[in-house]
Short mmCIF file of N, CA, C and O in Angstrom, two decimals:
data_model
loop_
_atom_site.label_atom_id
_atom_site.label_comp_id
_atom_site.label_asym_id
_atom_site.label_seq_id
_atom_site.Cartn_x
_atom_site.Cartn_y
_atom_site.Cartn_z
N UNK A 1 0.85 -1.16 0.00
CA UNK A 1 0.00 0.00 0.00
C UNK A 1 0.91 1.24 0.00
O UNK A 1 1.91 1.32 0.71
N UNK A 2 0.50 2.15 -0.80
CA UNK A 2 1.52 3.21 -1.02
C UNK A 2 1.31 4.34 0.07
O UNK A 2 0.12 4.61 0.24
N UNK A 3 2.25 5.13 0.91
CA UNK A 3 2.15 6.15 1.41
C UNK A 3 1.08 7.19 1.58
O UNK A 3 0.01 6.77 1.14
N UNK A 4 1.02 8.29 2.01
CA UNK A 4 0.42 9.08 2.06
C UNK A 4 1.01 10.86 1.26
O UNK A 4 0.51 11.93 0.91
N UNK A 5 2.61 10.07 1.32
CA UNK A 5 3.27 11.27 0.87
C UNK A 5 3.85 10.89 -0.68
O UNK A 5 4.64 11.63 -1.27
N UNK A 6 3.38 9.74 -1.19
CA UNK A 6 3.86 9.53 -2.37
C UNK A 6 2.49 9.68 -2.99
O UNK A 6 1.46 9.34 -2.42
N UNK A 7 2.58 10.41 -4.60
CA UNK A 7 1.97 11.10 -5.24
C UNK A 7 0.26 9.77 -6.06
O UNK A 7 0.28 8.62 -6.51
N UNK A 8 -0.69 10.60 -5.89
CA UNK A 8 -1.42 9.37 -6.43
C UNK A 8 -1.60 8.98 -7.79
O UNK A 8 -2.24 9.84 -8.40
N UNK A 9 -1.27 8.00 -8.48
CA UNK A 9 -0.90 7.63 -9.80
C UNK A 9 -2.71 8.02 -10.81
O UNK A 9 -3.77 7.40 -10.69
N UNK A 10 -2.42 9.21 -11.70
CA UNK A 10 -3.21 9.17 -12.17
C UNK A 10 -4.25 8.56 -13.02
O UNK A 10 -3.99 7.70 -13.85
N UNK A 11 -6.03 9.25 -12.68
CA UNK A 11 -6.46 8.14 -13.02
C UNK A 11 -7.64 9.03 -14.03
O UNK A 11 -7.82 10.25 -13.93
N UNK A 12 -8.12 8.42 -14.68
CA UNK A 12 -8.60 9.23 -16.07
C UNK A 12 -8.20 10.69 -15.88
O UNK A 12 -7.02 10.86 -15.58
N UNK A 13 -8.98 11.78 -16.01
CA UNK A 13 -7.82 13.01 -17.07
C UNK A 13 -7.41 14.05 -15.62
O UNK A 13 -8.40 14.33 -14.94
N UNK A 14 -6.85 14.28 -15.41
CA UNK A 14 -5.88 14.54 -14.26
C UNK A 14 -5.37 16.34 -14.88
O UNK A 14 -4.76 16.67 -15.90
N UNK A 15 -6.06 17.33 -13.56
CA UNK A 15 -5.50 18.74 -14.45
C UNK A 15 -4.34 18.99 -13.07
O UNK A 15 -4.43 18.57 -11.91
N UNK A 16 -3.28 19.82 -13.70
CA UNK A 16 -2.64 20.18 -12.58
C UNK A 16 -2.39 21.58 -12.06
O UNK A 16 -1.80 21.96 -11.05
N UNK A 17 -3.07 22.32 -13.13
CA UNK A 17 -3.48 23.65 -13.11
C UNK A 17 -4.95 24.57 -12.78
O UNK A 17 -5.98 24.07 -13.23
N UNK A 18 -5.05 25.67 -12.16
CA UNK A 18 -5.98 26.04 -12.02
C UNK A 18 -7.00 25.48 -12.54
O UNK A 18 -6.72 25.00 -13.64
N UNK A 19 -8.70 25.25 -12.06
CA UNK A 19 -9.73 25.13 -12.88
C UNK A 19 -10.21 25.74 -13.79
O UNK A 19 -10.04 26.96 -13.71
N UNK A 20 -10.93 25.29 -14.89
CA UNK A 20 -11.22 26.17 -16.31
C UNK A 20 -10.67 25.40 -17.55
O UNK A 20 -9.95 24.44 -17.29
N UNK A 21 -10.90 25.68 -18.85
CA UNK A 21 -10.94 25.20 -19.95
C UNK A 21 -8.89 24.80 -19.83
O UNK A 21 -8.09 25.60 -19.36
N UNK A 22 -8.56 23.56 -20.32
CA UNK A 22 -7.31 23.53 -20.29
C UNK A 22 -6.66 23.84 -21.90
O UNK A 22 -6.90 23.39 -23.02
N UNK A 23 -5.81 24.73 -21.41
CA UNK A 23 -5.03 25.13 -22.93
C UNK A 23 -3.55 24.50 -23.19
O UNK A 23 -2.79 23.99 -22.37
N UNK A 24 -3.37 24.71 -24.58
CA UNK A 24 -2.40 24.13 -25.62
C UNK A 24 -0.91 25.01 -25.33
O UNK A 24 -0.56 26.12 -25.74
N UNK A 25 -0.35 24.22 -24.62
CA UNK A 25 1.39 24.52 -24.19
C UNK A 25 2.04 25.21 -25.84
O UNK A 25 2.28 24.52 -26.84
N UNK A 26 2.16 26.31 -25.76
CA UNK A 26 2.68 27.21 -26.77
C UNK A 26 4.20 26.49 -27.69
O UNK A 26 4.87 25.65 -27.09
N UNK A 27 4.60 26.88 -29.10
CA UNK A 27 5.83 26.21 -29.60
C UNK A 27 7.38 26.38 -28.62
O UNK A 27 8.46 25.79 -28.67
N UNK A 28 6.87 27.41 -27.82
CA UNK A 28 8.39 27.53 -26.68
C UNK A 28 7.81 26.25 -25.37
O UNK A 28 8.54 25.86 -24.45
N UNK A 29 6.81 25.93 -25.52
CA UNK A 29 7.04 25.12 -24.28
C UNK A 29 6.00 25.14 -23.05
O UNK A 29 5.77 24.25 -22.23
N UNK A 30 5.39 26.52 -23.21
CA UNK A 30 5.13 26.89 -22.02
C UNK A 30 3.70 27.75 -22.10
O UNK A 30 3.37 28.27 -23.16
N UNK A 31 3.11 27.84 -21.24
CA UNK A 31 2.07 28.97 -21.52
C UNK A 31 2.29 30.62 -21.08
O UNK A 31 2.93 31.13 -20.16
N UNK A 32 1.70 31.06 -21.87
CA UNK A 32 1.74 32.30 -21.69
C UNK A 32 1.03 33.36 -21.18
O UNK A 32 0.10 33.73 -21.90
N UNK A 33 1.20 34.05 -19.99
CA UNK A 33 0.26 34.23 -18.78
C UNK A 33 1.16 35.91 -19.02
O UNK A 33 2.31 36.33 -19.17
N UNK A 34 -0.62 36.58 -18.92
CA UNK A 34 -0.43 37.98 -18.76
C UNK A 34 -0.98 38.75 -17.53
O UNK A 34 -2.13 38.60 -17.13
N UNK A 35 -0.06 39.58 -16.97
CA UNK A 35 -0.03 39.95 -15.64
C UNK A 35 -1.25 41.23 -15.81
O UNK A 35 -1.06 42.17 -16.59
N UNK A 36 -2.41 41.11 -15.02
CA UNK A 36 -2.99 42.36 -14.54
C UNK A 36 -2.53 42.82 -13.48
O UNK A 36 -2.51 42.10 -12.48
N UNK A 37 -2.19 43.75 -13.46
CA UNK A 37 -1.42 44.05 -11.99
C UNK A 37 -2.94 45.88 -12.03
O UNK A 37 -3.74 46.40 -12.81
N UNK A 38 -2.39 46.05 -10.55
CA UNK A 38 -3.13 47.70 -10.61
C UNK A 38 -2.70 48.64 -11.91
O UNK A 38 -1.64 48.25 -12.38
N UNK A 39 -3.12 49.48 -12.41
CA UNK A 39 -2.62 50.88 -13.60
C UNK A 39 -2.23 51.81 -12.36
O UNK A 39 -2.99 51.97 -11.41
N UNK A 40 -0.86 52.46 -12.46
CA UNK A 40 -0.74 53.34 -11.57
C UNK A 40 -0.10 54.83 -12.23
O UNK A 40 0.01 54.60 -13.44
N UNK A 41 0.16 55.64 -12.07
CA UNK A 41 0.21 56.86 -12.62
C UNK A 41 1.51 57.21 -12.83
O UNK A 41 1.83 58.23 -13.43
N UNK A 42 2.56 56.12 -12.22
CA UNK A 42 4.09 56.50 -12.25
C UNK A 42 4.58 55.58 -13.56
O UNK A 42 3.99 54.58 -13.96
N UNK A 43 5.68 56.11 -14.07
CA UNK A 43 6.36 55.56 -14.96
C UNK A 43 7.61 54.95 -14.67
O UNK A 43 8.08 54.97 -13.54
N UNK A 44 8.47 54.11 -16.17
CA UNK A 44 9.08 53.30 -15.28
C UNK A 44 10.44 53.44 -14.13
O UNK A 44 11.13 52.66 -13.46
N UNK A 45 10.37 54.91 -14.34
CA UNK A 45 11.80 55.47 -13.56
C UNK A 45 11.22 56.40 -12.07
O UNK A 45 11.98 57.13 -11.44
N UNK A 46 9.97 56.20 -11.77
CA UNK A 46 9.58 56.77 -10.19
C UNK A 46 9.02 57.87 -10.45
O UNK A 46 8.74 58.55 -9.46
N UNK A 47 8.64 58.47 -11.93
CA UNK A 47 8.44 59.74 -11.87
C UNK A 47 6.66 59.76 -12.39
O UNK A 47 6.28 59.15 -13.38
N UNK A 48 5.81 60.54 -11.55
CA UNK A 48 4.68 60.91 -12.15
C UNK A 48 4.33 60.73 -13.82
O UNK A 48 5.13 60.87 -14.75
N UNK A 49 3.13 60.44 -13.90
CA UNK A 49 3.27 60.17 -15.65
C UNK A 49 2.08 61.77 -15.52
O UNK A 49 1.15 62.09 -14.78
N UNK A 50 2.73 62.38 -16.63
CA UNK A 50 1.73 64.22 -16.28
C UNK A 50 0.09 64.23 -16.45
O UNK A 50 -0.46 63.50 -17.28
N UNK A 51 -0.58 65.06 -15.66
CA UNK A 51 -2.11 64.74 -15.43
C UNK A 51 -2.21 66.09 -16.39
O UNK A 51 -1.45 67.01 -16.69
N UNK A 52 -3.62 65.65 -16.70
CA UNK A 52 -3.64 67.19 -17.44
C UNK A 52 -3.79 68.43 -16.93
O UNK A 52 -4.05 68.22 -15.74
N UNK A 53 -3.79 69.20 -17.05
CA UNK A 53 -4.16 70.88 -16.15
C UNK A 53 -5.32 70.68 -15.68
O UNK A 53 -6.03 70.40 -16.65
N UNK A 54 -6.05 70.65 -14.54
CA UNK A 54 -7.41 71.52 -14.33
C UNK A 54 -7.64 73.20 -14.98
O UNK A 54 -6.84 74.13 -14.85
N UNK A 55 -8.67 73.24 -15.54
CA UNK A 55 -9.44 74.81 -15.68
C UNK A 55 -8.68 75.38 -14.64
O UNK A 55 -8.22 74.75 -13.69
N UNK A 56 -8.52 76.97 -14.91
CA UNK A 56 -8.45 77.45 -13.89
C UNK A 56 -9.45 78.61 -13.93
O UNK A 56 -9.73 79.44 -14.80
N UNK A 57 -9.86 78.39 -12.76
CA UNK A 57 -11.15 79.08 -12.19
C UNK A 57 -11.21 80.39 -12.52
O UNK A 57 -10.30 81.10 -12.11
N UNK A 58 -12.25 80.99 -13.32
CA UNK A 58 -11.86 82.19 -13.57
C UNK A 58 -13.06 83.47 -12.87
O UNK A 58 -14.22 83.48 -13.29
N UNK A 59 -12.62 84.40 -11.85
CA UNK A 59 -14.08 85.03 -11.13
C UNK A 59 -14.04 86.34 -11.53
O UNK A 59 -12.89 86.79 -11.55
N UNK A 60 -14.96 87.15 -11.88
CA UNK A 60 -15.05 88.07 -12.72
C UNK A 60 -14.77 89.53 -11.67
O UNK A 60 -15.36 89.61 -10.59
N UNK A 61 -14.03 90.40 -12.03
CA UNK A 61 -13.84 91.56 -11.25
C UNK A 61 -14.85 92.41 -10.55
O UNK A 61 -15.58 93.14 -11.22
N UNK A 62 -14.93 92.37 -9.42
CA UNK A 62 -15.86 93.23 -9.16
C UNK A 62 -17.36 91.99 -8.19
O UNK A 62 -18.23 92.32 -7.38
N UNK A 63 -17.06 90.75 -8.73
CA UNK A 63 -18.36 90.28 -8.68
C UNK A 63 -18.31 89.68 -6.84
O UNK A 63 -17.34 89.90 -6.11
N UNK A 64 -19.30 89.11 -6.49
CA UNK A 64 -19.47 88.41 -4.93
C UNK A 64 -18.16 88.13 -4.55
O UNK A 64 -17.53 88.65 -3.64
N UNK A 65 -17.73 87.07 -5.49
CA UNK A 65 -16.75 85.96 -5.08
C UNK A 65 -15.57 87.10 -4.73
O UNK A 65 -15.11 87.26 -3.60
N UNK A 66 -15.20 87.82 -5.83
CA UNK A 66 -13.65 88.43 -5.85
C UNK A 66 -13.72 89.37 -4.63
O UNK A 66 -12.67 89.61 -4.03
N UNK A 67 -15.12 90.03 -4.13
CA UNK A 67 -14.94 90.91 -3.21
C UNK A 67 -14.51 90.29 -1.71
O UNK A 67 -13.73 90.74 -0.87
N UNK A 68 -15.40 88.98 -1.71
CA UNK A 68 -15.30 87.86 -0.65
C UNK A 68 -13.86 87.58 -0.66
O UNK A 68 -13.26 87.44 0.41
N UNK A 69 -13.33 87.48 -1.65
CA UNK A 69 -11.95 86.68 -1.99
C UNK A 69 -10.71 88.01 -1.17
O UNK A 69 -9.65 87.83 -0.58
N UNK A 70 -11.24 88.91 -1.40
CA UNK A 70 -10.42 90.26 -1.48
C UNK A 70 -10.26 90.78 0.02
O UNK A 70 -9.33 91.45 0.46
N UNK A 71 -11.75 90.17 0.94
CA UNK A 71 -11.70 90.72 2.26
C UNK A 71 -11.19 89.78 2.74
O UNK A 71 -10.72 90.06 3.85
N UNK A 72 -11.01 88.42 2.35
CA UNK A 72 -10.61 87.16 3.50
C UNK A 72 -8.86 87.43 3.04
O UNK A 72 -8.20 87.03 4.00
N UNK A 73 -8.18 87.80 2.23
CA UNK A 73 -6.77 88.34 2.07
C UNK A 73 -6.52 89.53 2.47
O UNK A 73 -5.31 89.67 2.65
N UNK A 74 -7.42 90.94 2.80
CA UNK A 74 -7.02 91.79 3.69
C UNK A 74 -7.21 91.30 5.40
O UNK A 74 -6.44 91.60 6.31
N UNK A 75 -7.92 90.82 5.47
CA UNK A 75 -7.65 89.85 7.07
C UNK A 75 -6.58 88.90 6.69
O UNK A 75 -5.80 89.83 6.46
N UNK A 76 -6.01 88.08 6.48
CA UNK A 76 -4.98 87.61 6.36
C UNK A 76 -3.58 88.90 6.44
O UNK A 76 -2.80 89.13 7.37
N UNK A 77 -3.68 89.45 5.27
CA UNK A 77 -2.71 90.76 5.28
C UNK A 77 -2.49 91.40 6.57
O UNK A 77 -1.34 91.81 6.76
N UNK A 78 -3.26 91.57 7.42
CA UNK A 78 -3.56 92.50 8.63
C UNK A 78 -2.81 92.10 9.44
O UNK A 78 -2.11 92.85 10.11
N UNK A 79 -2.81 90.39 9.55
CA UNK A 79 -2.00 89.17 10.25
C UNK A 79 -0.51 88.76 10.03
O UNK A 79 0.06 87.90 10.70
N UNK A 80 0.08 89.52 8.93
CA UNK A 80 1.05 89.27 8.29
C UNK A 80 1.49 88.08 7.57
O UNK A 80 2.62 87.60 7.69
N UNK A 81 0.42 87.55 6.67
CA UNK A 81 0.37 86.23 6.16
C UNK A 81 -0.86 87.11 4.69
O UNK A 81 -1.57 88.10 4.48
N UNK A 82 -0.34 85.74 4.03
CA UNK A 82 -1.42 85.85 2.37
C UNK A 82 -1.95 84.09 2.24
O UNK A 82 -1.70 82.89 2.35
N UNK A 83 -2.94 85.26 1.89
CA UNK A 83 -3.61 83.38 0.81
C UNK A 83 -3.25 82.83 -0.30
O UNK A 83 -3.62 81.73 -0.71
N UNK A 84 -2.38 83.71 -0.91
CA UNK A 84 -1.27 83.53 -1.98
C UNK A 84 -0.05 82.56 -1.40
O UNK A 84 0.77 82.16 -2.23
N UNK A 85 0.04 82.35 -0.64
CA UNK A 85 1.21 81.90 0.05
C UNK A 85 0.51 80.11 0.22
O UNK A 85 -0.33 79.73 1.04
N UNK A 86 1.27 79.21 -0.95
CA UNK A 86 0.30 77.95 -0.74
C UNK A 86 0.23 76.92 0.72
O UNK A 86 -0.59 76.00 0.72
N UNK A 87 1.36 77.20 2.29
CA UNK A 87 1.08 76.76 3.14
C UNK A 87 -0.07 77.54 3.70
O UNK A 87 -1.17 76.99 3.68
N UNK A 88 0.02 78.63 4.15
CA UNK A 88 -1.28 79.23 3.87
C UNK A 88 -2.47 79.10 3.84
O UNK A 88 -3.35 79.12 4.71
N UNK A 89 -2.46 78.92 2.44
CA UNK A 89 -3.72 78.31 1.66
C UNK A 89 -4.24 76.96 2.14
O UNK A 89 -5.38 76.61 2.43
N UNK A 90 -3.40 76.46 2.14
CA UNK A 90 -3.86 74.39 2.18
C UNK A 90 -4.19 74.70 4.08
O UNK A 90 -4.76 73.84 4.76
N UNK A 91 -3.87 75.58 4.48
CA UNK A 91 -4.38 75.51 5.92
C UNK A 91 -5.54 75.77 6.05
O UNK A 91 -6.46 75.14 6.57
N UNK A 92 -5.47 77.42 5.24
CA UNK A 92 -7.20 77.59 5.19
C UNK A 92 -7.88 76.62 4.74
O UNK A 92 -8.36 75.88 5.60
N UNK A 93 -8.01 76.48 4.12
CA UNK A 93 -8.76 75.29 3.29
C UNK A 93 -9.21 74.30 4.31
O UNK A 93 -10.34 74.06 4.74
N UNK A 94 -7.94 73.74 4.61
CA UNK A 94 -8.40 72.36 5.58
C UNK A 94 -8.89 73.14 7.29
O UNK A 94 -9.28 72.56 8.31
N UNK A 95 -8.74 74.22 7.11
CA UNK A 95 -10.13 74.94 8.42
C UNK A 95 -11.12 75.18 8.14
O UNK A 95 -11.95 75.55 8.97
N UNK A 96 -11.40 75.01 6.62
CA UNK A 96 -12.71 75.51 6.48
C UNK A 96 -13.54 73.74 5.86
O UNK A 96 -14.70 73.46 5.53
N UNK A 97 -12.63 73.14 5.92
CA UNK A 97 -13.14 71.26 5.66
C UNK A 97 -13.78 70.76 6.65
O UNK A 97 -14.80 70.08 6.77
N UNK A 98 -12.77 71.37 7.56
CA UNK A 98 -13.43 71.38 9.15
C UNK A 98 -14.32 72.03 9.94
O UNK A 98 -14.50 72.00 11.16
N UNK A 99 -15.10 72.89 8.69
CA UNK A 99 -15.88 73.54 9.61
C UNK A 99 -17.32 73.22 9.22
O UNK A 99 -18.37 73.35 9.85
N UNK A 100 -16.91 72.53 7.38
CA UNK A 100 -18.04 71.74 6.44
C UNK A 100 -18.34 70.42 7.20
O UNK A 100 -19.48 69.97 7.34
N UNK A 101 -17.22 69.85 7.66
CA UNK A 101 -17.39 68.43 8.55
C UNK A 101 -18.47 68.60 9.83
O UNK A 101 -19.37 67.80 10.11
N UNK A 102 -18.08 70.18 10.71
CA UNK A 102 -19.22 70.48 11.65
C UNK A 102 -20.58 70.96 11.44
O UNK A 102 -21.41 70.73 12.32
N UNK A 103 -20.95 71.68 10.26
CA UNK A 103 -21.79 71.96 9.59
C UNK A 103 -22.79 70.31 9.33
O UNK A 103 -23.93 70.22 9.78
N UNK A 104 -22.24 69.34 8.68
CA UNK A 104 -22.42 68.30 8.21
C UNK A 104 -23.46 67.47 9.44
O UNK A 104 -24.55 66.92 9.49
N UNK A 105 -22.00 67.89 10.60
CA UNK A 105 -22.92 66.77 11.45
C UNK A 105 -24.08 67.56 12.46
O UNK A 105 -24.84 67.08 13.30
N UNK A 106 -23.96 68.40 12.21
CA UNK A 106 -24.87 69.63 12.33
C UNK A 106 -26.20 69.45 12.10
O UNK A 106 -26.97 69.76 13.02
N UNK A 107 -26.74 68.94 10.87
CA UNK A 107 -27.43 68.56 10.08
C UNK A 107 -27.41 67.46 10.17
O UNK A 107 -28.45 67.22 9.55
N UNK A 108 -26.93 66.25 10.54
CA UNK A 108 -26.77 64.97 10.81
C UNK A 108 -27.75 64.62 12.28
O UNK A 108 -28.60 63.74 12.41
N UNK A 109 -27.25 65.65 13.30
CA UNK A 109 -27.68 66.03 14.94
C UNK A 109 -29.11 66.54 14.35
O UNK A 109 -29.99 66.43 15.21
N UNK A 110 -29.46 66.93 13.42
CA UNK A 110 -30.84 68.13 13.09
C UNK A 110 -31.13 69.53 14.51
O UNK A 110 -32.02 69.90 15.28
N UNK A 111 -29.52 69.91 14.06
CA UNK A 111 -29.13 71.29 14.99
C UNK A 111 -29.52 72.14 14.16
O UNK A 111 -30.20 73.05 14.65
N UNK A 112 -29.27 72.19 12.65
CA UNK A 112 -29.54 73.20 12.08
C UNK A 112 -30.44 72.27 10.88
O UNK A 112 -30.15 71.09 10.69
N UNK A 113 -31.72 73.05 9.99
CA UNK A 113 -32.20 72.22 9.13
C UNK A 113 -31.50 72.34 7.51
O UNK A 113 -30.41 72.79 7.17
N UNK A 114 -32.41 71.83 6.83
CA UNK A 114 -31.58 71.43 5.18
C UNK A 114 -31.56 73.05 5.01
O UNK A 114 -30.48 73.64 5.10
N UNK A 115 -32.52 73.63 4.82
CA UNK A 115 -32.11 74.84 4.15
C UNK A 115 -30.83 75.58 5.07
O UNK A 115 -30.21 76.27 4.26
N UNK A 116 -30.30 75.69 6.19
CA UNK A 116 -29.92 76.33 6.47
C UNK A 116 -28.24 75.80 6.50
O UNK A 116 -27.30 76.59 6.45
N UNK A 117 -28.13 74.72 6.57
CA UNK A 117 -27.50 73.81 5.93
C UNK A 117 -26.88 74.05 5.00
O UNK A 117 -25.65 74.15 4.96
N UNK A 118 -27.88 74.21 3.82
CA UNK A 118 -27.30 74.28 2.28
C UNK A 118 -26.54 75.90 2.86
O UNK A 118 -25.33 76.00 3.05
N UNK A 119 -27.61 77.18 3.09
CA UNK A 119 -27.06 78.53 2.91
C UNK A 119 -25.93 78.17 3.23
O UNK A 119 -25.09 78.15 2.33
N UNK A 120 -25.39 77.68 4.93
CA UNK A 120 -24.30 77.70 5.49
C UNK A 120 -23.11 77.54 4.52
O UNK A 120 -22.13 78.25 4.32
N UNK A 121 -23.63 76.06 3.86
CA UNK A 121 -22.61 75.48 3.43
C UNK A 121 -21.94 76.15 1.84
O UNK A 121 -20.96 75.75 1.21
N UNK A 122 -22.95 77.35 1.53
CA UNK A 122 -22.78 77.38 0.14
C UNK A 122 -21.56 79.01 0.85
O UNK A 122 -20.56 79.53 0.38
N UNK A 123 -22.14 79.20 1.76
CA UNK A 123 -21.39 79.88 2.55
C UNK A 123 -19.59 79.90 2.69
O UNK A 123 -18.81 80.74 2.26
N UNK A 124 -19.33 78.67 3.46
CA UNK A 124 -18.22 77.76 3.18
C UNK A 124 -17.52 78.02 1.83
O UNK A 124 -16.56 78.78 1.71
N UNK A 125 -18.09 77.34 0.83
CA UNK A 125 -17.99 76.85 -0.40
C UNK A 125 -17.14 78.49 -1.08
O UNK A 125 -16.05 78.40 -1.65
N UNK A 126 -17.53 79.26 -0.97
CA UNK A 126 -17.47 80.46 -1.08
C UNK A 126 -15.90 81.17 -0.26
O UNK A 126 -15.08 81.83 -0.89
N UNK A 127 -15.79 80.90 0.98
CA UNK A 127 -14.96 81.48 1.38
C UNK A 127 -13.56 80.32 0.83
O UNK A 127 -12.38 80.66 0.85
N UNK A 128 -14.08 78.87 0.35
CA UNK A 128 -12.89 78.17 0.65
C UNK A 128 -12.24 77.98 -0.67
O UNK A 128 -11.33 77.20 -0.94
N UNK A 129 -13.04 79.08 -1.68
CA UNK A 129 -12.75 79.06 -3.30
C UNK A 129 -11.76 80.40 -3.42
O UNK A 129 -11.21 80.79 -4.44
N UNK A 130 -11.67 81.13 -1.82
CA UNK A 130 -11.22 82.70 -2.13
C UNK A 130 -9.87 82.59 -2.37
O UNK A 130 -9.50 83.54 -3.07
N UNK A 131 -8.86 81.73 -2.04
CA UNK A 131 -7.63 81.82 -2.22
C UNK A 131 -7.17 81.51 -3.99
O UNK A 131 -6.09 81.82 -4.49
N UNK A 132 -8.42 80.76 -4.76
CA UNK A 132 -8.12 80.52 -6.14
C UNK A 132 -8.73 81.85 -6.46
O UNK A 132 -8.71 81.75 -7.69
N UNK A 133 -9.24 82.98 -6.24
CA UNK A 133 -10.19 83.92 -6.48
C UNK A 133 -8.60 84.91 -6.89
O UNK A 133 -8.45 85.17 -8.08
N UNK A 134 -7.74 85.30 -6.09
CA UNK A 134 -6.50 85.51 -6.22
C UNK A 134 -5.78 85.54 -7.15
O UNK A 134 -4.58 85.77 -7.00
#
């Protein structure tokens, strides 16, 4: 009686590869297996492969936004800092993400309702576009 660790002698058609239709060993020998791997954005030397431009936002002189845009950089100015200045910027920004996040759950709590909500938030939306207003 043969082992447990010796191999069992095959008996009608025997696959030794994954399940699924079995294919024809190519003229080199071998099959030929193509890698899906993830698509990632770098190329083959570490470097970014280039994204295209975003639009850039364009706000008309004179109008809501630019005046909004114009007073939240003379408060900044006052402070000795700009919204031109991109540490700056990415700060404001992520204070005012944080203030959409409290707003959010705000409305989540039903502290404040939808409409007031939306104003708030369009509110937000507004001050956190002022540094591209620039």
């Amino acid at each position: 009686m043969p082992s447990s660790a010796e191999p069992a002698p095959p008996t009608g058609i025997h696959h030794t590869g994954p399940p699924g239709p079995t294919t024809t060993p190519s003229a080199t020998g071998g099959n030929r297996v193509i890698p899906f791997g993830r698509r990632t954005t770098r190329t083959g030397r570490g470097r970014r492969t280039p994204q295209p431009a975003q639009p850039e936002r364009v706000v008309a002189p004179g109008s809501p936004e630019q005046r909004l845009a114009e007073t939240a950089e003379a408060w900044f100015l006052k402070r000795g800092t700009s919204l031109t200045d991109d540490t700056t910027a990415d700060t404001y920004r992520a204070t005012l993400d944080l203030v959409q996040l409290m707003l959010d759950g705000s409305l989540h709590e039903q502290i404040v309702g939808a409409d007031e909500h939306r104003h708030l938030s369009g509110m937000v939306r507004g001050l956190r576009d002022a540094p591209d207003a620039l």
